[in-house]
Amino acid sequence: MIYSTGSNIKVFACNSNPALAESIASKLGLTLGNAEVEKFSDGEISVKINETIRGADVYIIQSTSYPVNDNLMELLIMIDAMKRASAGRITAVMPYYGYARQDRKARARDPISAKLVANILTSAGANRVLTMDLHCAQIQGFFDIPVDNLIGSPLLTAFYERKYGEELKDFVAVSPDLGSVTRTRTFAERLNIPLAIIDKRRPKANVSEIMNIIGDVKGKKVILVDDMIDTAGTITNAANALKERGAIEVDACCTHAVLSGPAIKRIEESAITELLVLDTIELPQEKKLDKITVVSVDDIFANAIKCIHEGISISQLFD
């Protein structure tokens, strides 16, 4: 579906997810703005805006995924360029918000990097942020500018409704840890299926240990639900434990496919039958397994941009 917009809107992209940016612009009936985002030989980032943006409503699409710091700097420098070129309003469209997991002081003398990134984006000149499934919803409060946090769950549940239909009555939604219970409960309610919870202990970073499964999964097909999968230790350990406890099939889904380090190998060797992800982070060719299915967020971001541009409530997208 293409959403018609006014003439005073421009959509630009940095380098983290050009295919998604192109698709969002196309949904809006636009072409991407003419800009160059490159590197000098010493690694410094160069941004050139090759068209007038004076007074325009500008949207810059950039996920701050790997390489996180390069992608963040590209976004900051482009925001600064837009501000200095007298853009009317600058919205940072960040399908994936990097540093979101560093949202509190877990130990003495820890930084709160998610707050620092919020400060820097605002200082650079962003007037608004549009993102999806922040790891911690309270990050919205780190900003002194409006933040719209889109929800990825409806895209995931719609996929399963189309794929399984009436067969969903045989499924159980499973939260891989206590922190994901609210997200998984909402997911389960959308599909009208039961909920189970995995209680795990994490002895150190990126290492998880399955402790207990709360709920009945024996003889059931299950769907593990998370907001992001990074090294895939949690999700694959959970999948294997569910199989051991009698689940007959294990699917998994998430919004953000970070998939760093040993993630791809772990997923390939795990009990997961299918991993459903959204394209908030571009999936390079070497990470495209037969097990991984990708659903695009282009439609919902295009609609959200149209709502912001026209001053319409975004909440209607989820009613």
Tab-separated table of C-alpha atoms in Angstrom:
chain	number	residue	atom	x	y	z
A	1	MET	CA	0.000	0.000	0.000
A	2	ILE	CA	1.309	3.488	-0.887
A	3	TYR	CA	0.505	6.365	1.470
A	4	SER	CA	0.146	9.757	-0.201
A	5	THR	CA	1.945	12.583	1.586
A	6	GLY	CA	2.411	16.306	1.197
A	7	SER	CA	5.182	17.854	-0.888
A	8	ASN	CA	7.172	19.219	2.056
A	9	ILE	CA	8.446	15.832	3.280
A	10	LYS	CA	11.825	14.280	2.547
A	11	VAL	CA	13.170	10.862	3.510
A	12	PHE	CA	16.917	10.228	3.712
A	13	ALA	CA	18.947	7.145	4.581
A	14	CYS	CA	22.335	6.408	6.049
A	15	ASN	CA	24.098	3.086	5.449
A	16	SER	CA	22.786	0.663	8.095
A	17	ASN	CA	19.674	-0.587	6.278
A	18	PRO	CA	19.350	0.944	2.790
A	19	ALA	CA	16.907	-1.703	1.510
A	20	LEU	CA	14.418	-0.945	4.307
A	21	ALA	CA	14.837	2.811	3.798
A	22	GLU	CA	14.174	2.446	0.059
A	23	SER	CA	11.084	0.377	0.754
A	24	ILE	CA	9.701	2.850	3.318
A	25	ALA	CA	10.208	5.758	0.901
A	26	SER	CA	8.515	3.776	-1.856
A	27	LYS	CA	5.502	3.076	0.392
A	28	LEU	CA	5.229	6.846	0.905
A	29	GLY	CA	5.326	7.429	-2.857
A	30	LEU	CA	8.733	9.095	-2.528
A	31	THR	CA	12.299	8.513	-3.630
A	32	LEU	CA	15.098	8.690	-1.085
A	33	GLY	CA	16.715	12.100	-0.719
A	34	ASN	CA	19.958	12.735	-2.557
A	35	ALA	CA	22.715	12.387	0.030
A	36	GLU	CA	26.141	10.775	0.263
A	37	VAL	CA	27.346	9.140	3.480
A	38	GLU	CA	30.922	7.961	3.107
A	39	LYS	CA	34.202	7.628	4.995
A	40	PHE	CA	37.474	9.430	4.594
A	41	SER	CA	40.609	7.286	4.457
A	42	ASP	CA	41.200	7.783	8.194
A	43	GLY	CA	37.708	6.502	9.062
A	44	GLU	CA	36.024	9.852	9.658
A	45	ILE	CA	32.476	10.054	8.309
A	46	SER	CA	31.579	12.428	5.507
A	47	VAL	CA	27.976	13.516	4.815
A	48	LYS	CA	26.879	15.546	1.782
A	49	ILE	CA	23.272	16.653	1.262
A	50	ASN	CA	22.820	17.260	-2.468
A	51	GLU	CA	19.399	18.900	-2.476
A	52	THR	CA	17.675	21.745	-0.672
A	53	ILE	CA	15.881	20.830	2.555
A	54	ARG	CA	15.123	24.328	3.870
A	55	GLY	CA	11.866	24.215	5.828
A	56	ALA	CA	11.262	20.548	4.979
A	57	ASP	CA	9.922	17.830	7.272
A	58	VAL	CA	12.933	15.492	7.184
A	59	TYR	CA	13.072	11.801	8.191
A	60	ILE	CA	16.460	10.080	8.491
A	61	ILE	CA	16.287	6.270	8.514
A	62	GLN	CA	19.129	4.576	10.378
A	63	SER	CA	19.259	1.593	12.712
A	64	THR	CA	22.140	1.815	15.171
A	65	SER	CA	23.056	-1.843	14.730
A	66	TYR	CA	26.508	-3.335	14.020
A	67	PRO	CA	28.834	-1.504	13.570
A	68	VAL	CA	26.972	0.404	16.269
A	69	ASN	CA	29.294	3.352	16.745
A	70	ASP	CA	29.798	3.983	13.011
A	71	ASN	CA	26.061	3.871	12.393
A	72	LEU	CA	25.351	6.150	15.338
A	73	MET	CA	27.926	8.695	14.150
A	74	GLU	CA	26.486	8.616	10.616
A	75	LEU	CA	23.079	9.450	12.057
A	76	LEU	CA	24.387	12.215	14.323
A	77	ILE	CA	26.401	13.867	11.550
A	78	MET	CA	23.478	13.729	9.122
A	79	ILE	CA	21.166	15.254	11.754
A	80	ASP	CA	23.701	18.062	12.259
A	81	ALA	CA	23.937	18.619	8.495
A	82	MET	CA	20.148	18.833	8.250
A	83	LYS	CA	19.931	21.278	11.155
A	84	ARG	CA	22.577	23.538	9.627
A	85	ALA	CA	20.753	23.402	6.291
A	86	SER	CA	17.597	24.805	7.982
A	87	ALA	CA	15.371	21.735	7.888
A	88	GLY	CA	11.957	22.533	9.364
A	89	ARG	CA	11.803	19.387	11.530
A	90	ILE	CA	14.185	16.446	11.837
A	91	THR	CA	12.923	13.005	12.853
A	92	ALA	CA	15.452	10.251	13.545
A	93	VAL	CA	13.808	7.030	12.348
A	94	MET	CA	15.652	4.307	14.266
A	95	PRO	CA	13.994	0.919	13.660
A	96	TYR	CA	16.586	-0.525	16.077
A	97	TYR	CA	17.867	1.666	18.922
A	98	GLY	CA	21.387	0.571	19.868
A	99	TYR	CA	22.660	0.815	23.470
A	100	ALA	CA	19.071	0.213	24.685
A	101	ARG	CA	20.193	-2.601	27.002
A	102	GLN	CA	22.391	-0.193	28.966
A	103	ASP	CA	19.361	1.515	30.487
A	104	ARG	CA	20.227	1.437	34.210
A	105	LYS	CA	23.067	1.064	36.692
A	106	ALA	CA	23.289	-2.672	37.258
A	107	ARG	CA	26.456	-2.222	39.335
A	108	ALA	CA	28.249	0.627	41.043
A	109	ARG	CA	29.949	3.018	38.605
A	110	ASP	CA	28.077	1.675	35.530
A	111	PRO	CA	27.182	4.188	32.800
A	112	ILE	CA	23.625	4.615	31.555
A	113	SER	CA	24.535	4.614	27.879
A	114	ALA	CA	20.955	4.610	26.587
A	115	LYS	CA	20.440	7.978	28.286
A	116	LEU	CA	23.739	9.306	26.901
A	117	VAL	CA	22.664	8.378	23.352
A	118	ALA	CA	19.330	10.140	23.937
A	119	ASN	CA	21.176	13.298	25.041
A	120	ILE	CA	23.496	13.207	22.031
A	121	LEU	CA	20.663	12.745	19.531
A	122	THR	CA	18.859	15.733	21.008
A	123	SER	CA	22.017	17.855	21.078
A	124	ALA	CA	22.747	16.999	17.445
A	125	GLY	CA	19.391	18.527	16.491
A	126	ALA	CA	16.802	15.752	16.323
A	127	ASN	CA	13.287	17.062	17.025
A	128	ARG	CA	11.674	13.633	17.284
A	129	VAL	CA	12.558	9.936	17.375
A	130	LEU	CA	10.607	7.098	15.765
A	131	THR	CA	11.677	3.591	16.794
A	132	MET	CA	10.327	0.087	17.423
A	133	ASP	CA	10.248	-2.189	20.459
A	134	LEU	CA	12.697	-0.415	22.731
A	135	HIS	CA	14.336	-2.993	24.997
A	136	CYS	CA	13.032	-0.973	27.917
A	137	ALA	CA	9.980	1.237	27.309
A	138	GLN	CA	11.149	3.709	29.972
A	139	ILE	CA	13.904	4.835	27.575
A	140	GLN	CA	11.240	7.115	26.097
A	141	GLY	CA	11.568	9.111	29.328
A	142	PHE	CA	15.302	9.636	28.706
A	143	PHE	CA	14.408	12.098	25.942
A	144	ASP	CA	13.240	15.695	26.195
A	145	ILE	CA	11.761	15.383	22.692
A	146	PRO	CA	8.812	13.217	21.526
A	147	VAL	CA	9.563	9.510	21.040
A	148	ASP	CA	7.204	7.172	19.188
A	149	ASN	CA	7.848	3.516	20.065
A	150	LEU	CA	6.130	1.266	17.519
A	151	ILE	CA	5.105	-2.282	18.418
A	152	GLY	CA	6.405	-5.218	16.372
A	153	SER	CA	4.174	-7.896	17.909
A	154	PRO	CA	1.191	-7.377	15.544
A	155	LEU	CA	3.431	-8.147	12.558
A	156	LEU	CA	4.637	-11.363	14.207
A	157	THR	CA	1.177	-12.541	15.283
A	158	ALA	CA	-0.285	-11.739	11.848
A	159	PHE	CA	2.343	-14.012	10.285
A	160	TYR	CA	1.413	-16.917	12.566
A	161	GLU	CA	-2.307	-16.365	12.011
A	162	ARG	CA	-1.788	-16.576	8.245
A	163	LYS	CA	0.511	-19.589	8.496
A	164	TYR	CA	-1.274	-21.747	11.062
A	165	GLY	CA	-4.876	-20.554	11.216
A	166	GLU	CA	-6.974	-22.983	13.273
A	167	GLU	CA	-3.863	-25.015	14.152
A	168	LEU	CA	-2.865	-22.259	16.608
A	169	LYS	CA	-5.065	-23.946	19.222
A	170	ASP	CA	-2.245	-26.494	19.620
A	171	PHE	CA	0.386	-23.817	20.385
A	172	VAL	CA	1.771	-22.272	23.580
A	173	ALA	CA	3.577	-18.912	23.697
A	174	VAL	CA	6.723	-19.122	25.823
A	175	SER	CA	8.650	-16.302	27.479
A	176	PRO	CA	12.390	-17.156	27.470
A	177	ASP	CA	12.921	-15.266	30.748
A	178	LEU	CA	11.004	-13.355	33.413
A	179	GLY	CA	11.802	-10.009	31.787
A	180	SER	CA	9.852	-10.933	28.634
A	181	VAL	CA	6.661	-12.090	30.379
A	182	THR	CA	4.587	-8.955	29.666
A	183	ARG	CA	5.603	-8.975	25.996
A	184	THR	CA	4.830	-12.685	25.642
A	185	ARG	CA	1.498	-12.381	27.474
A	186	THR	CA	0.385	-9.702	24.999
A	187	PHE	CA	1.545	-11.932	22.131
A	188	ALA	CA	-0.376	-14.920	23.568
A	189	GLU	CA	-3.541	-12.849	24.049
A	190	ARG	CA	-3.424	-11.705	20.432
A	191	LEU	CA	-3.325	-15.331	19.270
A	192	ASN	CA	-5.628	-16.576	22.055
A	193	ILE	CA	-3.151	-19.259	23.127
A	194	PRO	CA	-1.767	-20.257	26.573
A	195	LEU	CA	1.391	-18.828	28.147
A	196	ALA	CA	4.423	-20.573	29.653
A	197	ILE	CA	7.502	-19.015	31.271
A	198	ILE	CA	11.122	-20.102	31.478
A	199	ASP	CA	12.838	-19.162	34.730
A	200	LYS	CA	16.569	-18.958	34.127
A	201	ARG	CA	19.653	-17.791	35.910
A	202	ARG	CA	22.330	-15.855	34.023
A	203	PRO	CA	25.713	-16.442	35.736
A	204	LYS	CA	27.511	-13.886	33.537
A	205	ALA	CA	26.948	-11.751	30.425
A	206	ASN	CA	25.868	-13.645	27.295
A	207	VAL	CA	25.667	-16.938	29.236
A	208	SER	CA	22.296	-18.298	30.317
A	209	GLU	CA	21.272	-21.353	32.308
A	210	ILE	CA	17.792	-22.869	32.105
A	211	MET	CA	16.368	-23.474	35.565
A	212	ASN	CA	12.634	-24.211	35.386
A	213	ILE	CA	9.643	-24.136	33.028
A	214	ILE	CA	6.394	-22.729	34.430
A	215	GLY	CA	3.445	-24.004	32.423
A	216	ASP	CA	2.472	-27.034	30.352
A	217	VAL	CA	4.396	-27.573	27.104
A	218	LYS	CA	4.331	-31.381	26.872
A	219	GLY	CA	2.856	-32.532	23.580
A	220	LYS	CA	2.479	-28.893	22.433
A	221	LYS	CA	3.938	-26.780	19.692
A	222	VAL	CA	5.544	-23.677	21.176
A	223	ILE	CA	6.559	-20.198	20.045
A	224	LEU	CA	9.369	-18.489	21.944
A	225	VAL	CA	8.920	-14.707	21.987
A	226	ASP	CA	11.624	-12.068	22.577
A	227	ASP	CA	12.313	-8.478	21.586
A	228	MET	CA	15.825	-9.214	20.318
A	229	ILE	CA	18.189	-12.115	19.767
A	230	ASP	CA	21.872	-11.265	20.151
A	231	THR	CA	24.238	-14.205	20.686
A	232	ALA	CA	21.197	-16.554	20.729
A	233	GLY	CA	22.291	-18.338	23.906
A	234	THR	CA	19.037	-17.659	25.751
A	235	ILE	CA	16.705	-18.571	22.898
A	236	THR	CA	18.542	-21.744	21.822
A	237	ASN	CA	18.979	-23.020	25.392
A	238	ALA	CA	15.278	-22.394	25.913
A	239	ALA	CA	14.366	-24.216	22.700
A	240	ASN	CA	16.472	-27.228	23.621
A	241	ALA	CA	15.013	-27.302	27.157
A	242	LEU	CA	11.458	-27.143	25.791
A	243	LYS	CA	12.167	-30.090	23.516
A	244	GLU	CA	13.536	-32.030	26.487
A	245	ARG	CA	10.326	-31.228	28.437
A	246	GLY	CA	8.132	-32.717	25.715
A	247	ALA	CA	7.388	-29.898	23.244
A	248	ILE	CA	6.854	-31.436	19.802
A	249	GLU	CA	7.917	-28.365	17.812
A	250	VAL	CA	9.693	-25.131	18.745
A	251	ASP	CA	9.383	-21.936	16.736
A	252	ALA	CA	10.869	-18.609	17.841
A	253	CYS	CA	10.330	-14.971	16.930
A	254	CYS	CA	11.795	-11.572	17.713
A	255	THR	CA	11.715	-7.993	16.485
A	256	HIS	CA	15.457	-7.295	16.314
A	257	ALA	CA	17.784	-9.928	14.820
A	258	VAL	CA	21.118	-8.706	16.221
A	259	LEU	CA	22.638	-12.188	15.731
A	260	SER	CA	26.198	-11.474	16.816
A	261	GLY	CA	29.085	-13.811	17.631
A	262	PRO	CA	28.066	-17.495	17.633
A	263	ALA	CA	24.364	-16.779	17.068
A	264	ILE	CA	24.014	-18.249	13.583
A	265	LYS	CA	25.828	-21.476	14.483
A	266	ARG	CA	23.745	-21.845	17.656
A	267	ILE	CA	20.471	-21.329	15.798
A	268	GLU	CA	21.460	-23.742	13.058
A	269	GLU	CA	22.281	-26.460	15.599
A	270	SER	CA	19.340	-25.783	17.925
A	271	ALA	CA	15.883	-27.359	18.236
A	272	ILE	CA	14.295	-24.266	16.647
A	273	THR	CA	12.279	-25.196	13.549
A	274	GLU	CA	11.730	-21.631	12.309
A	275	LEU	CA	12.984	-18.266	13.542
A	276	LEU	CA	10.771	-15.353	12.530
A	277	VAL	CA	12.394	-11.893	12.614
A	278	LEU	CA	11.564	-8.371	11.484
A	279	ASP	CA	13.922	-6.406	9.235
A	280	THR	CA	14.683	-3.570	11.668
A	281	ILE	CA	18.296	-4.762	11.281
A	282	GLU	CA	19.555	-5.725	7.841
A	283	LEU	CA	20.326	-9.437	7.619
A	284	PRO	CA	23.535	-9.953	5.599
A	285	GLN	CA	23.749	-12.837	3.148
A	286	GLU	CA	25.970	-14.934	5.416
A	287	LYS	CA	23.297	-14.891	8.133
A	288	LYS	CA	20.388	-15.937	5.916
A	289	LEU	CA	19.609	-19.459	7.082
A	290	ASP	CA	16.755	-21.586	5.761
A	291	LYS	CA	15.444	-21.522	9.342
A	292	ILE	CA	15.143	-17.731	9.351
A	293	THR	CA	12.055	-15.997	7.931
A	294	VAL	CA	12.001	-12.195	7.609
A	295	VAL	CA	8.897	-9.968	7.727
A	296	SER	CA	9.307	-6.312	6.762
A	297	VAL	CA	8.401	-3.326	8.929
A	298	ASP	CA	8.280	-0.996	5.909
A	299	ASP	CA	4.494	-0.643	5.914
A	300	ILE	CA	4.119	0.280	9.578
A	301	PHE	CA	7.026	2.756	9.485
A	302	ALA	CA	5.677	4.384	6.322
A	303	ASN	CA	2.261	4.739	7.948
A	304	ALA	CA	3.824	6.144	11.144
A	305	ILE	CA	5.825	8.709	9.168
A	306	LYS	CA	2.643	9.754	7.361
A	307	CYS	CA	0.855	10.150	10.718
A	308	ILE	CA	3.672	12.277	12.170
A	309	HIS	CA	3.862	14.432	9.044
A	310	GLU	CA	0.119	15.062	9.046
A	311	GLY	CA	-0.209	15.470	12.825
A	312	ILE	CA	-2.343	12.352	13.276
A	313	SER	CA	-2.169	10.073	16.324
A	314	ILE	CA	0.097	7.050	15.804
A	315	SER	CA	-1.823	4.986	18.374
A	316	GLN	CA	-4.523	4.366	15.743
A	317	LEU	CA	-2.085	2.009	14.007
A	318	PHE	CA	-2.528	-0.466	16.868
A	319	ASP	CA	-6.240	-0.036	17.621
